[in-house]
C-alpha positions as CSV (number, residue, x, y, z in Angstrom):
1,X,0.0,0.0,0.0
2,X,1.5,3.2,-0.9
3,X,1.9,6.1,1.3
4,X,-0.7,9.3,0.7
5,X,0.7,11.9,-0.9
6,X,0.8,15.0,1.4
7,X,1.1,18.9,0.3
8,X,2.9,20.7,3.4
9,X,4.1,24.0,2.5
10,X,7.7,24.7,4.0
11,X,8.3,26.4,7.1
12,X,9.8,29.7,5.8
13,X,9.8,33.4,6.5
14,X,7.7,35.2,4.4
15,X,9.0,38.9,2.8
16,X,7.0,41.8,3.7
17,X,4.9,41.8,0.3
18,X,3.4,38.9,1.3
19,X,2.5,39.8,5.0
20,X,1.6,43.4,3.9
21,X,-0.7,42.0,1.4
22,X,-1.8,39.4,3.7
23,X,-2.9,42.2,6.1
24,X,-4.1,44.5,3.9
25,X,-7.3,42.5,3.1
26,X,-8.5,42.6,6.5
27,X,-9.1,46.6,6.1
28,X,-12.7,45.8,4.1
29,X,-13.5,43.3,7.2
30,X,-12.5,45.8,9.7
31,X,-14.7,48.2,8.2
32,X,-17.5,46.0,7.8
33,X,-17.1,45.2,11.6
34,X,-17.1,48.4,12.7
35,X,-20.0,49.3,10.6
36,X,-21.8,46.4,11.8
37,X,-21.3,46.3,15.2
38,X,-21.1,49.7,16.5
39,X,-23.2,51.8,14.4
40,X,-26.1,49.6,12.4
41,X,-28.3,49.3,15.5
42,X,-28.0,52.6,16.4
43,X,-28.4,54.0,12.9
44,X,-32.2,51.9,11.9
45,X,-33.1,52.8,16.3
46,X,-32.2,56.3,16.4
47,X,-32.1,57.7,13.0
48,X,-34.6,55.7,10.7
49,X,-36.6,54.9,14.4
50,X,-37.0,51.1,13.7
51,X,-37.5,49.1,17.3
52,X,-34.3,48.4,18.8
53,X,-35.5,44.5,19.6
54,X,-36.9,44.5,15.3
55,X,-33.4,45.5,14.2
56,X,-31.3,43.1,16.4
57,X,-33.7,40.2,15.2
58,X,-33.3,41.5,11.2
59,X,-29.5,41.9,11.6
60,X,-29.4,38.4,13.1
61,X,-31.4,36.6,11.1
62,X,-29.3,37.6,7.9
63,X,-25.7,36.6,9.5
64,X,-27.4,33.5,11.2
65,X,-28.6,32.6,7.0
66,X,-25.5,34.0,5.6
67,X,-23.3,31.9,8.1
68,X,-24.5,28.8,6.7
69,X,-23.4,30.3,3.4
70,X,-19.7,29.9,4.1
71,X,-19.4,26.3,4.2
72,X,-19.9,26.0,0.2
73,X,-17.9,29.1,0.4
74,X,-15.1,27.3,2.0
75,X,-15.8,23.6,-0.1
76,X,-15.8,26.0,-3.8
77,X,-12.4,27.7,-2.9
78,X,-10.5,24.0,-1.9
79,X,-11.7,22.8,-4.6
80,X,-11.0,25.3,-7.6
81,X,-8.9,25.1,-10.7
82,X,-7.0,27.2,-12.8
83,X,-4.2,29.5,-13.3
84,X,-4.8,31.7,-10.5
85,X,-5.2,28.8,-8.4
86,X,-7.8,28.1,-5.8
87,X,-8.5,31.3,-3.7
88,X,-7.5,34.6,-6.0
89,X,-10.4,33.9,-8.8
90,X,-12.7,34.5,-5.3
91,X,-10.7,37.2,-3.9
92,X,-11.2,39.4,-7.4
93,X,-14.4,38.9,-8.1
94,X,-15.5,40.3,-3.8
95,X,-14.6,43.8,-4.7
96,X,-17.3,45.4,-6.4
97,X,-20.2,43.3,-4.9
98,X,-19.1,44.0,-1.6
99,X,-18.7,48.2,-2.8
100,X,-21.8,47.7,-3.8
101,X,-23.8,46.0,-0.9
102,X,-22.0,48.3,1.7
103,X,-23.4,51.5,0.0
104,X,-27.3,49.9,-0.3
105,X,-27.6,48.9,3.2
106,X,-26.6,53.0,4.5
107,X,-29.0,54.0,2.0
108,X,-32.6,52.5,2.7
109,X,-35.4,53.8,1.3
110,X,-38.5,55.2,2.7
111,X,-40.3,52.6,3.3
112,X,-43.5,51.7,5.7
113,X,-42.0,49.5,8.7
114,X,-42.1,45.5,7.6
115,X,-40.6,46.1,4.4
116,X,-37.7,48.3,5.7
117,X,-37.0,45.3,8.1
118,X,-37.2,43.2,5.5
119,X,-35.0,45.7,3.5
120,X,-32.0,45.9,6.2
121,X,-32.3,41.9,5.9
122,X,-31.6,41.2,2.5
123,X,-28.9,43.9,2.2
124,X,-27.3,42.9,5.3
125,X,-27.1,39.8,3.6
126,X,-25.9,40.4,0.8
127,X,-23.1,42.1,2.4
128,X,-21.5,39.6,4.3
129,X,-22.0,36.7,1.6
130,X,-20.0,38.8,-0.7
131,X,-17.3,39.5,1.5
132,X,-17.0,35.8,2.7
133,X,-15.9,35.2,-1.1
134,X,-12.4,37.2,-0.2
135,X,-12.6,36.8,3.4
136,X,-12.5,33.0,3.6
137,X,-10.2,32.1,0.4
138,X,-7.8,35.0,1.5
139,X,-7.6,33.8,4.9
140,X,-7.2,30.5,4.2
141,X,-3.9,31.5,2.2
142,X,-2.3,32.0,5.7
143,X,-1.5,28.2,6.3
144,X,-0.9,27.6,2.7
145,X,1.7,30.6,2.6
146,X,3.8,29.1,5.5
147,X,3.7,26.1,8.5
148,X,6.4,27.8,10.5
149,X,4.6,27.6,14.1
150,X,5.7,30.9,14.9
151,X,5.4,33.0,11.4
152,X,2.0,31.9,11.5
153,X,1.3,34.1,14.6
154,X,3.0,37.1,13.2
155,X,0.9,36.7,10.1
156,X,-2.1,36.8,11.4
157,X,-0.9,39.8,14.0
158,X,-0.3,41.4,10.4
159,X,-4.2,40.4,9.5
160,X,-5.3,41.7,12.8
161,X,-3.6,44.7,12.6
162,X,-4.9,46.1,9.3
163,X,-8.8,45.0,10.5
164,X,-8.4,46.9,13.6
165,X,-6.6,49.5,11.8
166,X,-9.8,49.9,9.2
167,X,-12.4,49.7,11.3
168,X,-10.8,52.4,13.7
169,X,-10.2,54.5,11.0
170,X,-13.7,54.7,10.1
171,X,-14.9,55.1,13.9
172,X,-12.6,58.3,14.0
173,X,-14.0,59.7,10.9
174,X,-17.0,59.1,12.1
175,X,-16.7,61.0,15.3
176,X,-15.1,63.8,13.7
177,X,-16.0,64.3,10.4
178,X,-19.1,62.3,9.3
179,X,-21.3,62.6,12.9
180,X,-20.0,65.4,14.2
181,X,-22.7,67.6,16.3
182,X,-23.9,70.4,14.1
183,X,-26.5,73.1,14.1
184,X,-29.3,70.5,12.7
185,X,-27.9,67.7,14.7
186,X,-26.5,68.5,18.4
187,X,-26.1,64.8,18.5
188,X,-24.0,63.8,15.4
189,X,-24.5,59.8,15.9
190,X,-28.7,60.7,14.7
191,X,-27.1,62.8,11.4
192,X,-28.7,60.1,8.5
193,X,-26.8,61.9,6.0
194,X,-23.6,61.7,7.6
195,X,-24.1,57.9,8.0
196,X,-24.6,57.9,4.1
197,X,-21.3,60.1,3.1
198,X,-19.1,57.7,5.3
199,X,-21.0,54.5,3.8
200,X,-19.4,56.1,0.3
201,X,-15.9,56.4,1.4
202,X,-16.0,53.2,2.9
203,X,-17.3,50.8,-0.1
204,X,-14.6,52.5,-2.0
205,X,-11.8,51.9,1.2
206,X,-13.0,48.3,1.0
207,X,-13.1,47.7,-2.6
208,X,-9.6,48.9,-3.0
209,X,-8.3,47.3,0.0
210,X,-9.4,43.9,-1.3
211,X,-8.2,44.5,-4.7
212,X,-4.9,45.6,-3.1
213,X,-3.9,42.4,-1.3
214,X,-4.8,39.9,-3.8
215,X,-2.6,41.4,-6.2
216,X,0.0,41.8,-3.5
217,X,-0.4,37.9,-3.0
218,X,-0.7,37.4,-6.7
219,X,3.4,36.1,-7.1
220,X,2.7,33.5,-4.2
221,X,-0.1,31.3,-6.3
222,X,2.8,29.0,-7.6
223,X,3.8,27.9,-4.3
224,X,0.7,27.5,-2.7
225,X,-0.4,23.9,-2.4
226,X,-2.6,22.3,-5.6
227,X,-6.6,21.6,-5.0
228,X,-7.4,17.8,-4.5
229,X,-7.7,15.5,-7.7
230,X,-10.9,15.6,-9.1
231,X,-13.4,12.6,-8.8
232,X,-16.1,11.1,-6.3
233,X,-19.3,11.2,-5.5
234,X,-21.6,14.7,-3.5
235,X,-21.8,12.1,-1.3
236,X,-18.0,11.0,-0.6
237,X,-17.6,14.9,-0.4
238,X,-19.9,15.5,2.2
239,X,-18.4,12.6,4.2
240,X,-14.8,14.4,3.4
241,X,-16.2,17.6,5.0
242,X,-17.9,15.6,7.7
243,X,-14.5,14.1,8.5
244,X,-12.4,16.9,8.7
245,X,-14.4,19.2,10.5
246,X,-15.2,16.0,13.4
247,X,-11.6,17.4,14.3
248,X,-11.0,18.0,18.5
249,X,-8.8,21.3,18.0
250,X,-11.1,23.2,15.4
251,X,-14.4,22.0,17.2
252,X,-12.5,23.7,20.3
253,X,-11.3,26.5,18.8
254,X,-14.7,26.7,17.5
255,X,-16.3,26.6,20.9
256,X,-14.2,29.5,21.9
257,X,-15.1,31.4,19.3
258,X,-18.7,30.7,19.9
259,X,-18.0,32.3,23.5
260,X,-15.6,35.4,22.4
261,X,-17.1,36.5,19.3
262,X,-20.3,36.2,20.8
263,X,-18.9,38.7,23.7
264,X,-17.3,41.2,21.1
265,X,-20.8,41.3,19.1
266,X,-23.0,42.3,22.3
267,X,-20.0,45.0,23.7
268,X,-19.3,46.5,20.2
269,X,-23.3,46.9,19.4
270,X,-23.6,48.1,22.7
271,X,-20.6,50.5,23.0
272,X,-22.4,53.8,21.7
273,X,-24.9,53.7,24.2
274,X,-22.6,52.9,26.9
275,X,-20.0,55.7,25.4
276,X,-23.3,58.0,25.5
277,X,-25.1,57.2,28.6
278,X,-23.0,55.7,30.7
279,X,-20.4,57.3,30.9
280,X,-21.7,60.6,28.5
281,X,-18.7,60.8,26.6
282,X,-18.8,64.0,24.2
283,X,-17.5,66.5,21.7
284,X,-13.4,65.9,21.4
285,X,-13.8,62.6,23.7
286,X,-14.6,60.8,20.6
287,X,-11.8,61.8,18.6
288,X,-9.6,60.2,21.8
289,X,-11.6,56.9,21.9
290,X,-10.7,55.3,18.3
291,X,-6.7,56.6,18.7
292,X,-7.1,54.6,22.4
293,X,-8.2,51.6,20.8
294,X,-5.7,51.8,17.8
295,X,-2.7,51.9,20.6
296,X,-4.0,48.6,22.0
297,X,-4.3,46.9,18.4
298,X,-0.7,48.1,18.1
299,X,0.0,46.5,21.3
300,X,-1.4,43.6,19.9
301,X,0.4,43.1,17.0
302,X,3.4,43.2,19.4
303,X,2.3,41.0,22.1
304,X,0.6,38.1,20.6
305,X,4.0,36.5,18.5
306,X,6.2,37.4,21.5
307,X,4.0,35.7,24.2
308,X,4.0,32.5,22.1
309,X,7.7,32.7,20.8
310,X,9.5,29.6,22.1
311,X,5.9,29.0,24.3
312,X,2.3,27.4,23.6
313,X,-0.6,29.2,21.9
314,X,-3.0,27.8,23.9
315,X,-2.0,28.3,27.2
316,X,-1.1,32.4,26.3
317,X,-4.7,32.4,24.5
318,X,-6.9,31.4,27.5
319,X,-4.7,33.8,30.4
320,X,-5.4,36.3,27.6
321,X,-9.0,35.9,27.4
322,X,-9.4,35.9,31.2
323,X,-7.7,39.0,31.5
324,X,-10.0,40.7,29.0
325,X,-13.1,40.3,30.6
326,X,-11.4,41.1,34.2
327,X,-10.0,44.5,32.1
328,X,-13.6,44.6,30.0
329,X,-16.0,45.0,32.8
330,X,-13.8,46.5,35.9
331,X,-15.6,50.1,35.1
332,X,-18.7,48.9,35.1
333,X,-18.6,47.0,38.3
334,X,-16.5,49.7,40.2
335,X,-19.3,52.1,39.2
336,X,-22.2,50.3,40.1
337,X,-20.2,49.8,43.7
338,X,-19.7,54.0,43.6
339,X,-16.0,53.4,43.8
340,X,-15.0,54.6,39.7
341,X,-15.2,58.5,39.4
342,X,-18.2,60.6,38.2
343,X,-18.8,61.2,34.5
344,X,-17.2,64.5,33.1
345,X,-14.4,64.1,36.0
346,X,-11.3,65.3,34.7
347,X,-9.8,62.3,35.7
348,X,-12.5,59.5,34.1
349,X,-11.6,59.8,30.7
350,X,-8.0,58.8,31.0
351,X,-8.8,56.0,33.5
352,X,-11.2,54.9,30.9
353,X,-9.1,55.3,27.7
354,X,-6.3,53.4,29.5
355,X,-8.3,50.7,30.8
356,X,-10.1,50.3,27.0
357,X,-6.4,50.2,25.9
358,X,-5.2,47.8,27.6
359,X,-8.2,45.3,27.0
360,X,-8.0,46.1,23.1
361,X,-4.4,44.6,23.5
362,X,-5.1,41.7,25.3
363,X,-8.4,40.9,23.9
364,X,-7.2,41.2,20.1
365,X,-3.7,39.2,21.3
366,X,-6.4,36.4,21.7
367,X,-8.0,36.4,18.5
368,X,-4.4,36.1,16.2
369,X,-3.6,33.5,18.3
370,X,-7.0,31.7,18.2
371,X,-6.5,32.0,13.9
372,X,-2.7,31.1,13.9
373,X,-4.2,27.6,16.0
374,X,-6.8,27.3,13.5
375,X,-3.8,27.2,10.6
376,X,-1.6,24.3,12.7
377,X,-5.0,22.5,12.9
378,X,-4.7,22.2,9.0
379,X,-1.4,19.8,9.2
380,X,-3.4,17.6,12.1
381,X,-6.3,17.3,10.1
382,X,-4.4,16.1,6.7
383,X,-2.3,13.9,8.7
384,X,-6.0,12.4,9.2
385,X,-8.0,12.5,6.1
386,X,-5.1,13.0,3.9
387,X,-5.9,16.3,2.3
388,X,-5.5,19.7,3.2
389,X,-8.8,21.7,3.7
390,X,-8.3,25.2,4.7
391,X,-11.2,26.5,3.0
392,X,-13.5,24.3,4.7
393,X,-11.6,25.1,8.4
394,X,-11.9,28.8,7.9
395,X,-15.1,29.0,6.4
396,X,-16.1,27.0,9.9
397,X,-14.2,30.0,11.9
398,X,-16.5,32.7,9.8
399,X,-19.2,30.7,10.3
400,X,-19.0,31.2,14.2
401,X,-17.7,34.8,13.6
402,X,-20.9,35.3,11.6
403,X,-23.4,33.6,13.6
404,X,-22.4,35.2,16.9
405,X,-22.3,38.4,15.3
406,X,-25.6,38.0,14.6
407,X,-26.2,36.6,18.2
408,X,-24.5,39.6,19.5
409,X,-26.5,42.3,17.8
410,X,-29.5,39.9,19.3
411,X,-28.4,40.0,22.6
412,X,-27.4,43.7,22.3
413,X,-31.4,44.4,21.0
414,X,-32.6,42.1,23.9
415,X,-30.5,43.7,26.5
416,X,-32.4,47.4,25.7
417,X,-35.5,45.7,25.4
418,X,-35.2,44.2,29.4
419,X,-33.6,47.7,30.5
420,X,-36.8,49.3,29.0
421,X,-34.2,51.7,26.8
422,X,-35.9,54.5,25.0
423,X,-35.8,55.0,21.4
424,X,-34.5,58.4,20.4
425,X,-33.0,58.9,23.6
426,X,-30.9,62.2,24.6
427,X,-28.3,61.9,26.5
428,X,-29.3,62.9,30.3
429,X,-32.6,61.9,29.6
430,X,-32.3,58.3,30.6
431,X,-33.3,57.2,34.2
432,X,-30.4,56.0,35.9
433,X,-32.6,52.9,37.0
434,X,-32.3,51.8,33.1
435,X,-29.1,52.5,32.9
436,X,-27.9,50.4,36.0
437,X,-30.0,47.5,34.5
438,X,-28.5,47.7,30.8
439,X,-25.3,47.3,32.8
440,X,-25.7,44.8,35.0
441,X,-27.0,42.6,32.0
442,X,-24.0,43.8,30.1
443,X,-21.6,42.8,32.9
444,X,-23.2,39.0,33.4
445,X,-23.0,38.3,29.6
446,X,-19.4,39.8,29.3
447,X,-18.5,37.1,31.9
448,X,-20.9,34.0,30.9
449,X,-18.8,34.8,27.4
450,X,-15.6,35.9,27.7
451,X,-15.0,33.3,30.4
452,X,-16.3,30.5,28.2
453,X,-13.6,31.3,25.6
454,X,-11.0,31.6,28.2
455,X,-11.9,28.3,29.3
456,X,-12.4,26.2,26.2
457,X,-9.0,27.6,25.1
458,X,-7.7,25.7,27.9
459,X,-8.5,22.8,26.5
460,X,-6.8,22.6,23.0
461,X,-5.5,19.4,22.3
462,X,-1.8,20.7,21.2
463,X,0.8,23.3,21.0
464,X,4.1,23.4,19.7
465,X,6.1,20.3,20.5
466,X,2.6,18.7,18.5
467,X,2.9,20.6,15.4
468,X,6.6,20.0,15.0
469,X,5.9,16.2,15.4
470,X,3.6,16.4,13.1
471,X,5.6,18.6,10.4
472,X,8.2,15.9,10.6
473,X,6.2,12.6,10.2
474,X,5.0,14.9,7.2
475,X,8.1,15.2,6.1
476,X,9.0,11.3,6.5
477,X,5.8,10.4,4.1
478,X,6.7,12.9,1.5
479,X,10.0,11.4,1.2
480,X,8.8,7.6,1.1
481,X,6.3,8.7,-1.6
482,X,9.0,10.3,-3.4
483,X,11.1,7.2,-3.1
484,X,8.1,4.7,-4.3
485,X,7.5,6.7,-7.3
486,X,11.1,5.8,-8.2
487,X,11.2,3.5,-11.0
């Protein structure tokens, strides 16, 4: 019986190009994010004046649909052919579909109630499935482009860096150009037509950015492995699928996921009203915020290969995530217990910028190094089914991504709806009563969350010592097939 053919890519440093372009991509996603999950909600509740609760459950139920999407995403890019190989025909053809998408759903028309719902639906939808055709293929190139346990960390520090980077970006040009109080508007965040100028620039941002980094990666498509050989049934494929996704690290890693991104959905759809009512952040405050969070991301992109550099993924990932949450929801707690400084005290801001710093850092640390452990699950599960499936694999980490995001917007809508949260509130106007019980919901989901992720994260199956075993025996079987196809 001959030995199965494997297709490891080396373990190499890449040049920047290639982890510049890599990066790069992740600007559209960052935008999308931050569009998403900090403004949406608020824009169809306060602007357009859709119920807070209808909105969530619209917004959801398109990820939740479009998440299932990403599967056959994931399944199409593994298995295409040609001479742009398997993931750059997908990453091409994103651009103007998700330009396009983007700029519809910040534009709705004027329509009676139902049909608007049904309106922020289908466009919702229609962005995300469009940019799952770049995200997953192009994400999927990272352990294609490299196995080297550690360069996978500080290529995906690269990724995360750039999707920070976007969406934070676009959250300072919101608060300072775009929704920025005016004579018509003393609260920018309700200016519609603001929302609809920054929807412009960013479809273009996001077209480009896409554009940009699969040309960057275009000169690596000849040493990227090949797509499987052709032949069996849809039945033998589904088994395939079933088989390599029944693997203990990436049903872990997605288990985390569930938890975190769940987490990061409720606090980012959430953050505006707690920014405006909570702790009634105003005027130039808003122009600190998004530079704050930019300093942690930086942080991040420092942090996350150094903590694991001669160390174990895992072990840094859940520490990491438990630090978050402690980081995450210290304000809140320390405030309901009157022991955090009044609102408008010249001392709050800075204790709040430094605290939102630091858990930026340490809560994006934990998300490269959830994907880098998603790209050394590739090598365990072709050392098992005997093909590489990276598609599939991150196409099941967008799925979670997607679905909770549609959770967290849910949660978010639920959360005002239990706190009896007005719509078209003013800041001041809120009774502090509502405002103590948004919070406390806030604070219980942060930890049922945040805590899962930290703890399923403890339990991934290997680390390094693994993944060099496994490179090796990899190794060995390439060499015996090499030597058995010697006549």
């Amino acid at each position: 019986m001959s030995v199965a053919p494997l297709a490891v890519p080396p373990a190499r440093q890449l040049g920047a190009r290639s982890r510049w372009s890599f990066g790069v991509g992740s600007i559209a996603y960052g935008i999308k994010d931050s569009g998403f999950a900090t403004f949406l909600l608020l824009f169809y509740n306060q602007v357009i004046g859709l119920p807070s609760a209808a909105v969530g459950l619209a917004v959801g139920a398109a990820l939740i649909v479009e998440a299932f999407v990403d599967p056959l995403v994931g399944y199409l890019s593994d298995h295409t052919r040609g001479k742009w190989g398997r993931r750059h025909p997908w990453m091409y053809a994103s651009a103007i579909p998700v330009a396009l998408g983007w700029w519809l759903l910040w534009n709705p028309p004027h329509w009676e109630q139902g049909r608007l719902l049904l309106y922020v639906f289908a466009t919702a939808l229609m962005v995300r499935i469009a940019l799952s055709t770049f995200e997953i293929p192009s994400s999927a190139l990272g352990p294609e482009l490299t196995s080297d346990y550690d360069e996978r960390t500080r290529l995906f520090s690269y990724r995360y860096l750039f999707g920070w980077g976007g969406g934070l970006v676009m959250l300072f040009l919101a608060y300072t150009v775009f929704l920025r109080p005016d004579a018509a508007h003393p609260n920018g965040l309700t200016n519609g037509d603001g929302y609809r100028a920054m929807a412009g620039l960013a479809a273009v941002l996001m077209a480009v950015s896409i554009v940009t980094s699969s040309i960057g990666l275009h000169h690596e498509i000849g040493r990227l492995p090949p797509a499987p050989p052709r032949g069996g049934s849809l039945r033998d494929h589904f088994g395939m699928f079933g088989r390599t996704i029944a693997n203990k690290g990436f049903l872990i890693l997605m288990a985390a996921g569930l938890c975190a991104y769940t987490a990061q959905g409720i606090s980012f759809a959430l953050s505006n009203y707690n920014y405006q009512f909570v702790w009634q952040l105003a005027g130039g405050d808003y122009v600190l915020l998004p530079l704050a969070l930019m300093v942690g991301a930086g942080i991040a992109f420092f942090i996350a290969p150094a903590l694991t550099r001669g160390g174990n993924k895992a072990r840094a990932g859940a520490w990491l995530s438990a630090v978050n949450v402690v980081l995450l929801i210290s304000p809140y707690v320390l405030r309901l217990l009157g022991w955090f400084p009044e609102p408008r005290m010249p001392m709050t801001l800075p204790i709040l910028l430094t605290i939102w710093s630091l858990q930026t850092a340490v809560g994006v640390a934990a998300f490269i190094l959830g994907a880098a452990m998603l790209a050394d699950v590739v090598e365990e599960s072709e050392m098992r089914t005997g093909r590489r499936s990276e598609g599939v694999f991150y196409a099941g980490g967008f799925f979670v991504q997607k679905l909770c995001g549609g959770l967290g917007i849910l949660f978010a809508g639920q959360i005002l709806s239990l706190a009896s949260f007005p719509q078209s509130a003013a800041p001041g106007t809120v009774s502090v009563g509502t405002i103590d019980r948004m919070t406390i919901c806030f604070i219980v989901t942060m930890l049922i969350f945040y805590g899962g992720a930290a703890l399923f994260y403890a339990f991934f199956p290997f680390g390094r010592a693994e993944h060099e075993a496994r490179l090796a025996h990899a190794a060995t079987r390439i060499d015996e097939a090499m030597e058995g196809a010697i006549p």
